[in-house]
Coordinates of N, CA, C and O in Angstrom, one line a residue:
X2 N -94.4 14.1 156.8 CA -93.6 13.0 157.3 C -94.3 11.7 157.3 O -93.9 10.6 156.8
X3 N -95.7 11.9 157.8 CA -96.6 10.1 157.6 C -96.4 9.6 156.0 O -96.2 8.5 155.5
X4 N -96.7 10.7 155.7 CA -96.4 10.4 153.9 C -95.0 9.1 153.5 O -95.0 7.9 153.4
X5 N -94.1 10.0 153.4 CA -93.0 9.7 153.5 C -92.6 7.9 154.2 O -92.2 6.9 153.6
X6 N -93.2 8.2 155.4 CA -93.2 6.8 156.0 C -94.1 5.9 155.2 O -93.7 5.2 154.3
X7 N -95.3 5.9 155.5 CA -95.8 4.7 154.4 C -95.1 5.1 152.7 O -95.6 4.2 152.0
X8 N -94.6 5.6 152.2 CA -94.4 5.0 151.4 C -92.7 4.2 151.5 O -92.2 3.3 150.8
X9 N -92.3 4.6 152.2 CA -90.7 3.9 152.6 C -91.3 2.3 153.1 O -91.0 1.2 152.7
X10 N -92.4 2.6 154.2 CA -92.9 1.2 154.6 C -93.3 0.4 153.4 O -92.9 -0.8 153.5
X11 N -94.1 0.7 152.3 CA -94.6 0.0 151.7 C -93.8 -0.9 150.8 O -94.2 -2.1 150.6
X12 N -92.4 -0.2 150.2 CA -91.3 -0.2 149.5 C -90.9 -1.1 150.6 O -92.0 -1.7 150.8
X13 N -90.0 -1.5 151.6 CA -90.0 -2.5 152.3 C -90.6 -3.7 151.8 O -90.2 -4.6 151.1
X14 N -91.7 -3.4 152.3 CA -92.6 -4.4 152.3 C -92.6 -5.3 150.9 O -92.7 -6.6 150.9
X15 N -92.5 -4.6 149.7 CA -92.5 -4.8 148.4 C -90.6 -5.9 148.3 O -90.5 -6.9 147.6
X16 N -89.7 -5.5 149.1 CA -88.6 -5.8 149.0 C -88.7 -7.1 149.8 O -88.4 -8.2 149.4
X17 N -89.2 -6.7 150.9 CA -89.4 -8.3 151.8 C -90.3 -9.6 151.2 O -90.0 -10.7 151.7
X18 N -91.4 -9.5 150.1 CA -91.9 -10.3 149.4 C -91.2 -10.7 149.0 O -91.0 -11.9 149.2
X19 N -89.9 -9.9 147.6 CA -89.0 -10.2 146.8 C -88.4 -11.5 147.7 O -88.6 -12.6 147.6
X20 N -87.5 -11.0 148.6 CA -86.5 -11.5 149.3 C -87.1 -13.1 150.0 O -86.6 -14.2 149.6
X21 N -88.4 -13.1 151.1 CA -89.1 -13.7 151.1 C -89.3 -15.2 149.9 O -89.2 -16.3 150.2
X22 N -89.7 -14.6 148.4 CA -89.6 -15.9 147.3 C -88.4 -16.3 147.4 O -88.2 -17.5 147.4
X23 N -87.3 -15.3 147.5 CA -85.9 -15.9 147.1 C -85.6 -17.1 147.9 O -85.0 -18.1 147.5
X24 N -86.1 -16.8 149.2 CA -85.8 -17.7 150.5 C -86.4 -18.6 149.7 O -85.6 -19.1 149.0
X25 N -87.7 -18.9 149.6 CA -89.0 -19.8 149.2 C -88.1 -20.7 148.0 O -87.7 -21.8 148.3
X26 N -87.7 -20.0 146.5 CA -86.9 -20.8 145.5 C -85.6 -21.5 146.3 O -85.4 -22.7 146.0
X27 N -84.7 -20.9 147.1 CA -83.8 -21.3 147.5 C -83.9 -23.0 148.3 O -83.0 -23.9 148.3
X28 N -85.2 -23.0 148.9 CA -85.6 -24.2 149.9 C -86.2 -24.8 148.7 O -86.1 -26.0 148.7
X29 N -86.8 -24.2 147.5 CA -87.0 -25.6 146.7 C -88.3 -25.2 146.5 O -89.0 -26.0 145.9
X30 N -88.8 -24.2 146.8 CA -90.3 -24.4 147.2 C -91.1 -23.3 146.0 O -90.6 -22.2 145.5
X31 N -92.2 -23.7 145.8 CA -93.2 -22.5 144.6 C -93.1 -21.9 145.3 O -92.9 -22.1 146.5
X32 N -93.1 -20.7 144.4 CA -93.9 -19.1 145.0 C -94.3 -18.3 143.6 O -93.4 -17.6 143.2
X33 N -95.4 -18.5 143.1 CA -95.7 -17.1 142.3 C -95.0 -15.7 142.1 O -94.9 -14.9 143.0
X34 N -94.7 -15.7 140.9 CA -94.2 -14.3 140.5 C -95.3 -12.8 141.0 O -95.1 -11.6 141.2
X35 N -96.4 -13.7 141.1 CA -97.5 -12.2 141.1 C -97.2 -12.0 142.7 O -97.1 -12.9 143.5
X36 N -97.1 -10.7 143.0 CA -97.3 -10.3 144.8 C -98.6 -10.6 145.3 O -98.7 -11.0 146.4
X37 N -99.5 -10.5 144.4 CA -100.8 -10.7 145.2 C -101.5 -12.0 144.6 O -102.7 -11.8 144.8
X38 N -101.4 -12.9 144.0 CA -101.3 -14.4 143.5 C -102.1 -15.3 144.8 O -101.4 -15.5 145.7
X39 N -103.3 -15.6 144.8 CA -104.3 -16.2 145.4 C -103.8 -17.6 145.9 O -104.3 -18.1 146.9
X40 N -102.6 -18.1 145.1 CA -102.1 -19.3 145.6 C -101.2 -18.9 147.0 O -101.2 -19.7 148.0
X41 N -100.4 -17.8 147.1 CA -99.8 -16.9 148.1 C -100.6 -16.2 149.2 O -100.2 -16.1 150.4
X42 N -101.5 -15.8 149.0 CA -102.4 -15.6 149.9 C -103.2 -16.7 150.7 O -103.7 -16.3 151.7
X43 N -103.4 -17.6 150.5 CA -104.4 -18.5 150.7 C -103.4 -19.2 151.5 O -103.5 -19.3 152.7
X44 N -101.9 -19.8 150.7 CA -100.5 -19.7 152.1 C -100.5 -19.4 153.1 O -100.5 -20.1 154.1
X45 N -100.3 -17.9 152.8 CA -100.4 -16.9 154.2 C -101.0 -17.1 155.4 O -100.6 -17.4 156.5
X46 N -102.3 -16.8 154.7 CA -103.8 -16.6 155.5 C -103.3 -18.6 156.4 O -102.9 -18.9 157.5
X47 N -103.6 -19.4 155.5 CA -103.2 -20.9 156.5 C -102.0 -20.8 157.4 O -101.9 -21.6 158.3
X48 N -101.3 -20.1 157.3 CA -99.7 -20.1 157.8 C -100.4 -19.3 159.0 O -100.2 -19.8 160.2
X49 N -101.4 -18.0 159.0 CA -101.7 -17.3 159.9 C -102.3 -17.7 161.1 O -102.1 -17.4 162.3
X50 N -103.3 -18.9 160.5 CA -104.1 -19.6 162.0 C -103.2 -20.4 162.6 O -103.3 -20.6 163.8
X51 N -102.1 -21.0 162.1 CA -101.2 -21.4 163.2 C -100.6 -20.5 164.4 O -100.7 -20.7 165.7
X52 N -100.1 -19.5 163.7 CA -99.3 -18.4 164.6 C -100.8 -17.8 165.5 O -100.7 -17.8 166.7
X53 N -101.8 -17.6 164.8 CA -103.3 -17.3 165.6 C -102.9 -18.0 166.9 O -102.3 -17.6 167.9
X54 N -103.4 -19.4 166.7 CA -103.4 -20.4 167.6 C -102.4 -20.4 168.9 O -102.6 -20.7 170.0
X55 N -101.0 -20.0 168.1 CA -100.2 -20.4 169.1 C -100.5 -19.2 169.8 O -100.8 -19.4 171.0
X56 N -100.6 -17.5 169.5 CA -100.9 -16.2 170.3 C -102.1 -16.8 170.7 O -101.4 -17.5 171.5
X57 N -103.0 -17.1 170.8 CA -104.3 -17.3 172.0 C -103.9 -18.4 172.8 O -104.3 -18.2 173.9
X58 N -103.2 -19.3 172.7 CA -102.3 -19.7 173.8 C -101.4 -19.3 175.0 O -101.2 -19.8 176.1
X59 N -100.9 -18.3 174.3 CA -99.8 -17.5 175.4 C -101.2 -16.3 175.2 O -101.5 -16.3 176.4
X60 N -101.6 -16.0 174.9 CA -102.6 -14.9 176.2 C -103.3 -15.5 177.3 O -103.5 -15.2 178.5
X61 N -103.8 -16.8 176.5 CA -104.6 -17.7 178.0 C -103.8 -18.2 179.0 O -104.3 -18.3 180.2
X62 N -102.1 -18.6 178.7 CA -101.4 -18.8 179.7 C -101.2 -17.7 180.8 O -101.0 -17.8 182.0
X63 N -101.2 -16.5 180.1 CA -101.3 -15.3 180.5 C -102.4 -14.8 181.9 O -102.2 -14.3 183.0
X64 N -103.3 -15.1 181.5 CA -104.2 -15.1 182.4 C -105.4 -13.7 182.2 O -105.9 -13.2 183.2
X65 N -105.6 -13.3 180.5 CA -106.0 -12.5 180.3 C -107.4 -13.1 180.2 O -107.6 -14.3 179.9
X66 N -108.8 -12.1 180.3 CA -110.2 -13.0 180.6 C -110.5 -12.9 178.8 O -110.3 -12.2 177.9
X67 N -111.1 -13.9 179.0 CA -112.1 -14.9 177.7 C -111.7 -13.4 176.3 O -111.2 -13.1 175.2
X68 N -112.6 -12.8 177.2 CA -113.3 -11.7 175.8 C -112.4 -10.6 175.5 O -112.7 -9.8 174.6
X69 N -111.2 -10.5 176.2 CA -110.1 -9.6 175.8 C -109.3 -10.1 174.9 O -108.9 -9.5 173.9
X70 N -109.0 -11.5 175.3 CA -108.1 -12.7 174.1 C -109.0 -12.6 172.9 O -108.5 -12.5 171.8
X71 N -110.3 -12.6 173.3 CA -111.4 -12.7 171.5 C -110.8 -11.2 170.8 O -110.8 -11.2 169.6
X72 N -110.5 -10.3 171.5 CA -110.5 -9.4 170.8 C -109.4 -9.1 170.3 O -109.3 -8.5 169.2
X73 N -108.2 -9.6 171.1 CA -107.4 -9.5 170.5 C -106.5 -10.6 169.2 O -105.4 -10.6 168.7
X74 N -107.8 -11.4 169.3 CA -107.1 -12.5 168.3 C -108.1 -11.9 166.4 O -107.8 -12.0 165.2
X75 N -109.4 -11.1 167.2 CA -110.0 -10.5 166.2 C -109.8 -9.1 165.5 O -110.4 -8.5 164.7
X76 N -108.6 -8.9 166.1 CA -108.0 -7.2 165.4 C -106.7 -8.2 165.0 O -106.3 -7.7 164.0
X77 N -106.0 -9.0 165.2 CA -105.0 -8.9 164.4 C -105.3 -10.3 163.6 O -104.5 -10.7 162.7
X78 N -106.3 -11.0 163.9 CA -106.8 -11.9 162.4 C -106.9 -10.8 161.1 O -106.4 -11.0 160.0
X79 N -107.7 -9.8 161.3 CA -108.0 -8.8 160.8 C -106.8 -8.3 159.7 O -106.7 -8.5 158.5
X80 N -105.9 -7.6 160.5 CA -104.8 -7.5 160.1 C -103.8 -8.4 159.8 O -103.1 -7.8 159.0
X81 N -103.4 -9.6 159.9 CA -102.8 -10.7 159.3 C -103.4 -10.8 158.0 O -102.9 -10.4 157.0
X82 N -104.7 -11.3 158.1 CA -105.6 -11.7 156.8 C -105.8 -10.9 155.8 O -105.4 -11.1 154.6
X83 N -106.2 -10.1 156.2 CA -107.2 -8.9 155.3 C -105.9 -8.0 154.8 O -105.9 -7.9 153.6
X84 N -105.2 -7.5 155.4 CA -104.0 -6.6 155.0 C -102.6 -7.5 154.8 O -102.0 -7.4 153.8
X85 N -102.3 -8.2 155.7 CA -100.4 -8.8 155.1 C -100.7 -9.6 154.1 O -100.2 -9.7 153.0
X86 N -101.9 -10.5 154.5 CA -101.8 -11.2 153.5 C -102.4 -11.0 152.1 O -101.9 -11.2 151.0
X87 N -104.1 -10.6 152.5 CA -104.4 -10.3 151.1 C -104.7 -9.0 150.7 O -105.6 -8.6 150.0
X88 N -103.6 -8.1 151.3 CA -104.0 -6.7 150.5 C -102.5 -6.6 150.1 O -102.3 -6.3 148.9
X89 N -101.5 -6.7 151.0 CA -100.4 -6.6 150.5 C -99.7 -7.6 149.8 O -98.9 -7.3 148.9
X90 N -100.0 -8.6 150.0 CA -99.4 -10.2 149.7 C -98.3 -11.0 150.1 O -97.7 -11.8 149.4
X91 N -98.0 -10.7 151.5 CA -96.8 -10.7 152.4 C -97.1 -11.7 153.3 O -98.3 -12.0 153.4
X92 N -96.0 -12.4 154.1 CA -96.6 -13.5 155.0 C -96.3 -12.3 156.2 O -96.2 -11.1 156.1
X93 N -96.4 -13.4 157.5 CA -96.8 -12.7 158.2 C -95.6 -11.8 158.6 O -95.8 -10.5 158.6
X94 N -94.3 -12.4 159.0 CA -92.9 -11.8 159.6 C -93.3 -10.5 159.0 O -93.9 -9.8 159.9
X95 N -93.1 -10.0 157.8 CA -93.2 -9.0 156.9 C -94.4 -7.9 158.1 O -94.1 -6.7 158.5
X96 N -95.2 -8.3 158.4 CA -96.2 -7.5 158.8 C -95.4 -6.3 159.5 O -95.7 -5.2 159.1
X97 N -94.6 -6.6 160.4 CA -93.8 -5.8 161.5 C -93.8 -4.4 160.4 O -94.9 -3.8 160.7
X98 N -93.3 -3.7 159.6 CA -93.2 -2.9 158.6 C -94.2 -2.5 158.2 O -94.1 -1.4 157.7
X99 N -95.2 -3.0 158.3 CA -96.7 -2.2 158.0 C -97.7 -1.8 158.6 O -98.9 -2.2 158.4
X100 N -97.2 -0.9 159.5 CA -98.0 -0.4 160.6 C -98.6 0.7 160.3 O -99.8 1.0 160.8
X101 N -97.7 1.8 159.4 CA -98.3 3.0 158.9 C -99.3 2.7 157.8 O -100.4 3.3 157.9
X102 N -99.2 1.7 156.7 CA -99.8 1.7 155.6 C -101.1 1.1 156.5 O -102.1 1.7 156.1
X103 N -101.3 0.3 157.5 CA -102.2 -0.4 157.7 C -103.2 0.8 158.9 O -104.3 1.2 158.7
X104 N -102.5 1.0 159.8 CA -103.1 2.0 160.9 C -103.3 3.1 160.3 O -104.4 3.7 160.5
X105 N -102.3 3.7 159.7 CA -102.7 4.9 159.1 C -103.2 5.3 157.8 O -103.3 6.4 157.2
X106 N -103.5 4.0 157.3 CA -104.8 4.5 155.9 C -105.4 3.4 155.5 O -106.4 3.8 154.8
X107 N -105.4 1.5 155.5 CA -105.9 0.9 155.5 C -107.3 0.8 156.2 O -108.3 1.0 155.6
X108 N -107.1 0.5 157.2 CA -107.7 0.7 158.7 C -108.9 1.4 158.7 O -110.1 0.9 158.6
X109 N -108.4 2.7 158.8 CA -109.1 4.1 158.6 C -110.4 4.3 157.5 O -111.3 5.1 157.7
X110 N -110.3 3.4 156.2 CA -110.7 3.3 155.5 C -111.8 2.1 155.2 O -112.8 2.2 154.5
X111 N -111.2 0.8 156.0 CA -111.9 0.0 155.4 C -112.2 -1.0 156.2 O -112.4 -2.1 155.9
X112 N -112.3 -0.4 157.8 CA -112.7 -1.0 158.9 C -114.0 0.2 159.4 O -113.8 1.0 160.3
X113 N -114.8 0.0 159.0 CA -116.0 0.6 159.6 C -116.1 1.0 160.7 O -116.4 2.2 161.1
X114 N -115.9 -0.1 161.7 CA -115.6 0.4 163.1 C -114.6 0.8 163.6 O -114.3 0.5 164.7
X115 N -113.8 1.7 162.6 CA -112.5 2.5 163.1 C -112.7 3.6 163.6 O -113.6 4.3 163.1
X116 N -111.9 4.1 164.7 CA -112.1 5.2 165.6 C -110.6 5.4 166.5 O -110.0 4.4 166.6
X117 N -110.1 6.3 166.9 CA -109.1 6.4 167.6 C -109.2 5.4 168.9 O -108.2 5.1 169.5
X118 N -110.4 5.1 169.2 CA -109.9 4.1 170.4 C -109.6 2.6 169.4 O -108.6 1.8 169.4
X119 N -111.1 2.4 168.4 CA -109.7 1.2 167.9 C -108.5 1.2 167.4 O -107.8 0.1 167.5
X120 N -108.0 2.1 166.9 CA -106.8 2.2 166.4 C -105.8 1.8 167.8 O -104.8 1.0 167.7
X121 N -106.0 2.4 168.9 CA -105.1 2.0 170.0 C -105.1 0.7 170.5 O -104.2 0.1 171.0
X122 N -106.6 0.0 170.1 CA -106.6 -0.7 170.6 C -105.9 -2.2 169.6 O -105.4 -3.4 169.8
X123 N -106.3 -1.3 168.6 CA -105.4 -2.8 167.5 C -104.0 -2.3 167.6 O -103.2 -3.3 167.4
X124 N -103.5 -1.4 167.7 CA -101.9 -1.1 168.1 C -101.2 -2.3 169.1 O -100.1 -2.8 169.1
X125 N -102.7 -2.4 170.3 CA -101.9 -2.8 171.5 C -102.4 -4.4 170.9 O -101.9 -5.5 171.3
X126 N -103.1 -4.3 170.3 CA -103.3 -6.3 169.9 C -101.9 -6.9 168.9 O -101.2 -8.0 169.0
X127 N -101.8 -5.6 167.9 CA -100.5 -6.1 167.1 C -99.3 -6.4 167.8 O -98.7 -7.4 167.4
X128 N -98.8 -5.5 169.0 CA -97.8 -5.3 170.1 C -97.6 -6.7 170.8 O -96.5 -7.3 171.0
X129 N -98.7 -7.1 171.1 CA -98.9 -8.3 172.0 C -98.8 -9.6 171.1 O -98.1 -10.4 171.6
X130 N -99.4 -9.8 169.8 CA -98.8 -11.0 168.9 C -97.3 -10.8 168.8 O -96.7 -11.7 169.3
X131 N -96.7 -9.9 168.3 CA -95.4 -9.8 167.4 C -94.8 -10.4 169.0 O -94.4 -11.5 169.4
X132 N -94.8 -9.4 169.5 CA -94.2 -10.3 171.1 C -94.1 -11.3 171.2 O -93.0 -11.9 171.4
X133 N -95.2 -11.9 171.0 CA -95.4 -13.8 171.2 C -94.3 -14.2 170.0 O -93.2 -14.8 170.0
X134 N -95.0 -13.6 169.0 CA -93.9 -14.0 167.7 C -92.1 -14.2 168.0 O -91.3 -15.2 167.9
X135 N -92.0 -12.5 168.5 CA -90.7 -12.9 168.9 C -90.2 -14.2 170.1 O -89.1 -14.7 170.2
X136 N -91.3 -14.5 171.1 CA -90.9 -15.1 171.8 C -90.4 -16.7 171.5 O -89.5 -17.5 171.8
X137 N -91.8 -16.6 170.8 CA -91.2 -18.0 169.8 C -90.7 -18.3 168.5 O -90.8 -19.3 167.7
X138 N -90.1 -17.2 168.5 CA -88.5 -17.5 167.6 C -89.3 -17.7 166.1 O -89.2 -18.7 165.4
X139 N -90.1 -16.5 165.8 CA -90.7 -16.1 164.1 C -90.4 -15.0 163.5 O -90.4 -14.8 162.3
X140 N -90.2 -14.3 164.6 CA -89.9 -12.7 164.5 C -89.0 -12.5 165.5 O -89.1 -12.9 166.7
X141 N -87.7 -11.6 164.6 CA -86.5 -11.3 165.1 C -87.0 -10.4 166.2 O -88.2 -10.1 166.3
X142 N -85.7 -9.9 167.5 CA -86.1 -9.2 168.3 C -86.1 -7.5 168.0 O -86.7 -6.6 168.6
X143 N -85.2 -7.2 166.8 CA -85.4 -6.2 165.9 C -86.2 -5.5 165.1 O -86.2 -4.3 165.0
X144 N -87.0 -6.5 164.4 CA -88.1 -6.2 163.6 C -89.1 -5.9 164.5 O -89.8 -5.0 164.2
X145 N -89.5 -6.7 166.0 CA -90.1 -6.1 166.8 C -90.3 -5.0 167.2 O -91.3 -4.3 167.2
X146 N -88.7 -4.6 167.5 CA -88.4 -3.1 168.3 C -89.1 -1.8 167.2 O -89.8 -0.8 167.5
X147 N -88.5 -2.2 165.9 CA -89.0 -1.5 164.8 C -90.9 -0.9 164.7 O -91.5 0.1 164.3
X148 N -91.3 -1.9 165.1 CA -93.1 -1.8 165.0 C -93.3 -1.0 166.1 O -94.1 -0.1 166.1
X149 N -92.6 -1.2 167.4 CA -93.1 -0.5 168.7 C -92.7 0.7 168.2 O -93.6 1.5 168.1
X150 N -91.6 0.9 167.8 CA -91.2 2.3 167.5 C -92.1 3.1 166.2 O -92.3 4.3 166.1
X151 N -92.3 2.3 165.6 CA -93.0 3.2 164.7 C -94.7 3.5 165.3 O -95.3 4.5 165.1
X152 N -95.0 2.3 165.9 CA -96.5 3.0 166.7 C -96.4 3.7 167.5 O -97.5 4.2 167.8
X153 N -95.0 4.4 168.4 CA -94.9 5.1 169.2 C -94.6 6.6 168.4 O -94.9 7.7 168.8
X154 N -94.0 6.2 167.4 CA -93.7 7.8 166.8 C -95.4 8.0 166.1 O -96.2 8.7 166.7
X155 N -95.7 7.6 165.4 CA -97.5 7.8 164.9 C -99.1 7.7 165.3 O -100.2 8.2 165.0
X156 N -98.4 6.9 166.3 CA -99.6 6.4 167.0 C -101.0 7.6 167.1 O -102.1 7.4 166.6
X157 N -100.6 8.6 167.7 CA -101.2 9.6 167.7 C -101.4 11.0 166.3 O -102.2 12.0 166.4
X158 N -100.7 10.8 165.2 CA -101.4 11.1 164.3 C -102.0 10.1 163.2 O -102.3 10.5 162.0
X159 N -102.2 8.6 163.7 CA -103.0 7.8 163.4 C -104.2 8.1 163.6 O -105.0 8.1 162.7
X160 N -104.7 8.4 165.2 CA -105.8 8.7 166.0 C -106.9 10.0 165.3 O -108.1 10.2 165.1
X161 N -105.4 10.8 165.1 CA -106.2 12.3 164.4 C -106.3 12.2 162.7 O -107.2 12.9 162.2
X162 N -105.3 11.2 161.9 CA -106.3 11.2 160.8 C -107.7 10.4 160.6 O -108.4 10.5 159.7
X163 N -107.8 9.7 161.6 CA -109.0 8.8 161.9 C -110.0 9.3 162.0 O -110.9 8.9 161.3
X164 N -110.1 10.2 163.0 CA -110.7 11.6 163.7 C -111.3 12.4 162.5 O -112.5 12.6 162.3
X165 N -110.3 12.8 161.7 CA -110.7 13.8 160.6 C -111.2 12.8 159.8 O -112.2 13.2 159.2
X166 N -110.9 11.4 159.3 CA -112.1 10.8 158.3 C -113.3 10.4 158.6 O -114.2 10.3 157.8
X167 N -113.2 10.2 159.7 CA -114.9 9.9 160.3 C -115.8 11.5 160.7 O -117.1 11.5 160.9
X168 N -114.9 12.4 160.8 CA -115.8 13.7 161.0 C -114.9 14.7 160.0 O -113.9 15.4 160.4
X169 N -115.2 14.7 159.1 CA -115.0 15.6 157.3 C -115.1 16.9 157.7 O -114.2 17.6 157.2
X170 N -116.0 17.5 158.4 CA -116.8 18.7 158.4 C -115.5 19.2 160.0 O -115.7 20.0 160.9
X171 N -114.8 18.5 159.8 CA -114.9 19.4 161.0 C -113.3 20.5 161.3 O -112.8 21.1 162.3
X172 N -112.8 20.4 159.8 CA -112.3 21.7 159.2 C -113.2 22.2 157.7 O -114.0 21.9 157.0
X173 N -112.6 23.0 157.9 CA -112.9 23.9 156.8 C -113.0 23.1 155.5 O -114.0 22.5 155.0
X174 N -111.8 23.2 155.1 CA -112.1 22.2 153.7 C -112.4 20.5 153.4 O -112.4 19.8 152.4
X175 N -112.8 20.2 154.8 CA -113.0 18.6 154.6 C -111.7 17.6 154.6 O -110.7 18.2 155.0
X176 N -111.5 16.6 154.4 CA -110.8 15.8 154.8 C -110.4 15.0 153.7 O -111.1 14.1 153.4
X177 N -109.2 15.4 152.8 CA -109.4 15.2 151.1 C -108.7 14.1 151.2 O -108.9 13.4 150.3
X178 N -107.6 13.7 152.0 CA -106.2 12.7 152.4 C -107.4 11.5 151.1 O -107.7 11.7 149.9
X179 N -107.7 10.6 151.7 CA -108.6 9.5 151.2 C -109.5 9.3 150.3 O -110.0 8.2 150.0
X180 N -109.8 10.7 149.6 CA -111.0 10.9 148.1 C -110.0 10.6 147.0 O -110.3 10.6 145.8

């Protein structure tokens, strides 16, 4: 079934870039044909420290302390940057949809310090931007619902393929998902 899902998610995601340019041509505006096109990314990633900025805002309004806001602006910089924008080539809205590709095999793979507690813990960082997102009118209240729901249905066999890639040995035949 995770199978299945990231690749349905990814296809999405592939569809949302499409749709995304159309919007972009329709306003008048460039967008590279390539999905992953350096002029599109580099977009992104600038479009991202705005939305950054305004989420470390509403956590501080919040009244969350100093070094919980750092962290949670440093797991989903992470994930904005490194994955919507320059792995997949997506801006940010798009992100909501790539929770499996990202938590459950990006992540896993190419975050060194991944472990089932970070994984929960960038779940609850992602949870908390898109929130803000939705609150200020970037992200539908839908596409929201959609991310909670899919971290709630996976969440936990995110945890255990994480588990088995960082400890190989600890079935029988090793941990082949990722070779």
């Amino acid at each position: 079934e995770l199978f299945i899902s990231l690749k349905e998610n990814q296809q999405y995601a592939r569809e949302a870039h499409e749709q995304y340019r159309f919007d972009l041509e329709d306003e008048g505006k460039e967008c590279s044909d390539d999905l992953y096109s350096d002029v599109n990314c580099k977009a992104f990633i600038e479009e991202n420290e705005g939305y950054l900025d305004q989420f470390e805002k509403d956590l501080t309004e919040s009244g969350l302390k100093e070094k919980t806001i750092e962290t949670h602006l440093l797991n989903t910089r992470f994930f904005l940057n490194n994955f919507v924008a320059g792995y997949e080539g997506l801006p940010m809205r798009y992100g909501v949809y790539l929770m499996t590709p990202f938590l459950g095999a990006f992540f896993i793979r190419k975050a060194m310090w991944s472990k089932p507690a970070t994984i929960k813990q960038t779940a609850t960082s992602l949870k908390k931007f898109y929130r803000c997102m939705v609150k200020l009118g970037h992200v539908d209240k839908e596409e929201y619902d959609y991310l909670v729901d899919d971290i709630k249905e996976y969440l936990d066999e995110w945890c255990d393929l994480c588990e088995r890639y960082n400890n190989p040995f600890t079935s029988l035949f090793g941990f082949g998902l990722f070779y």
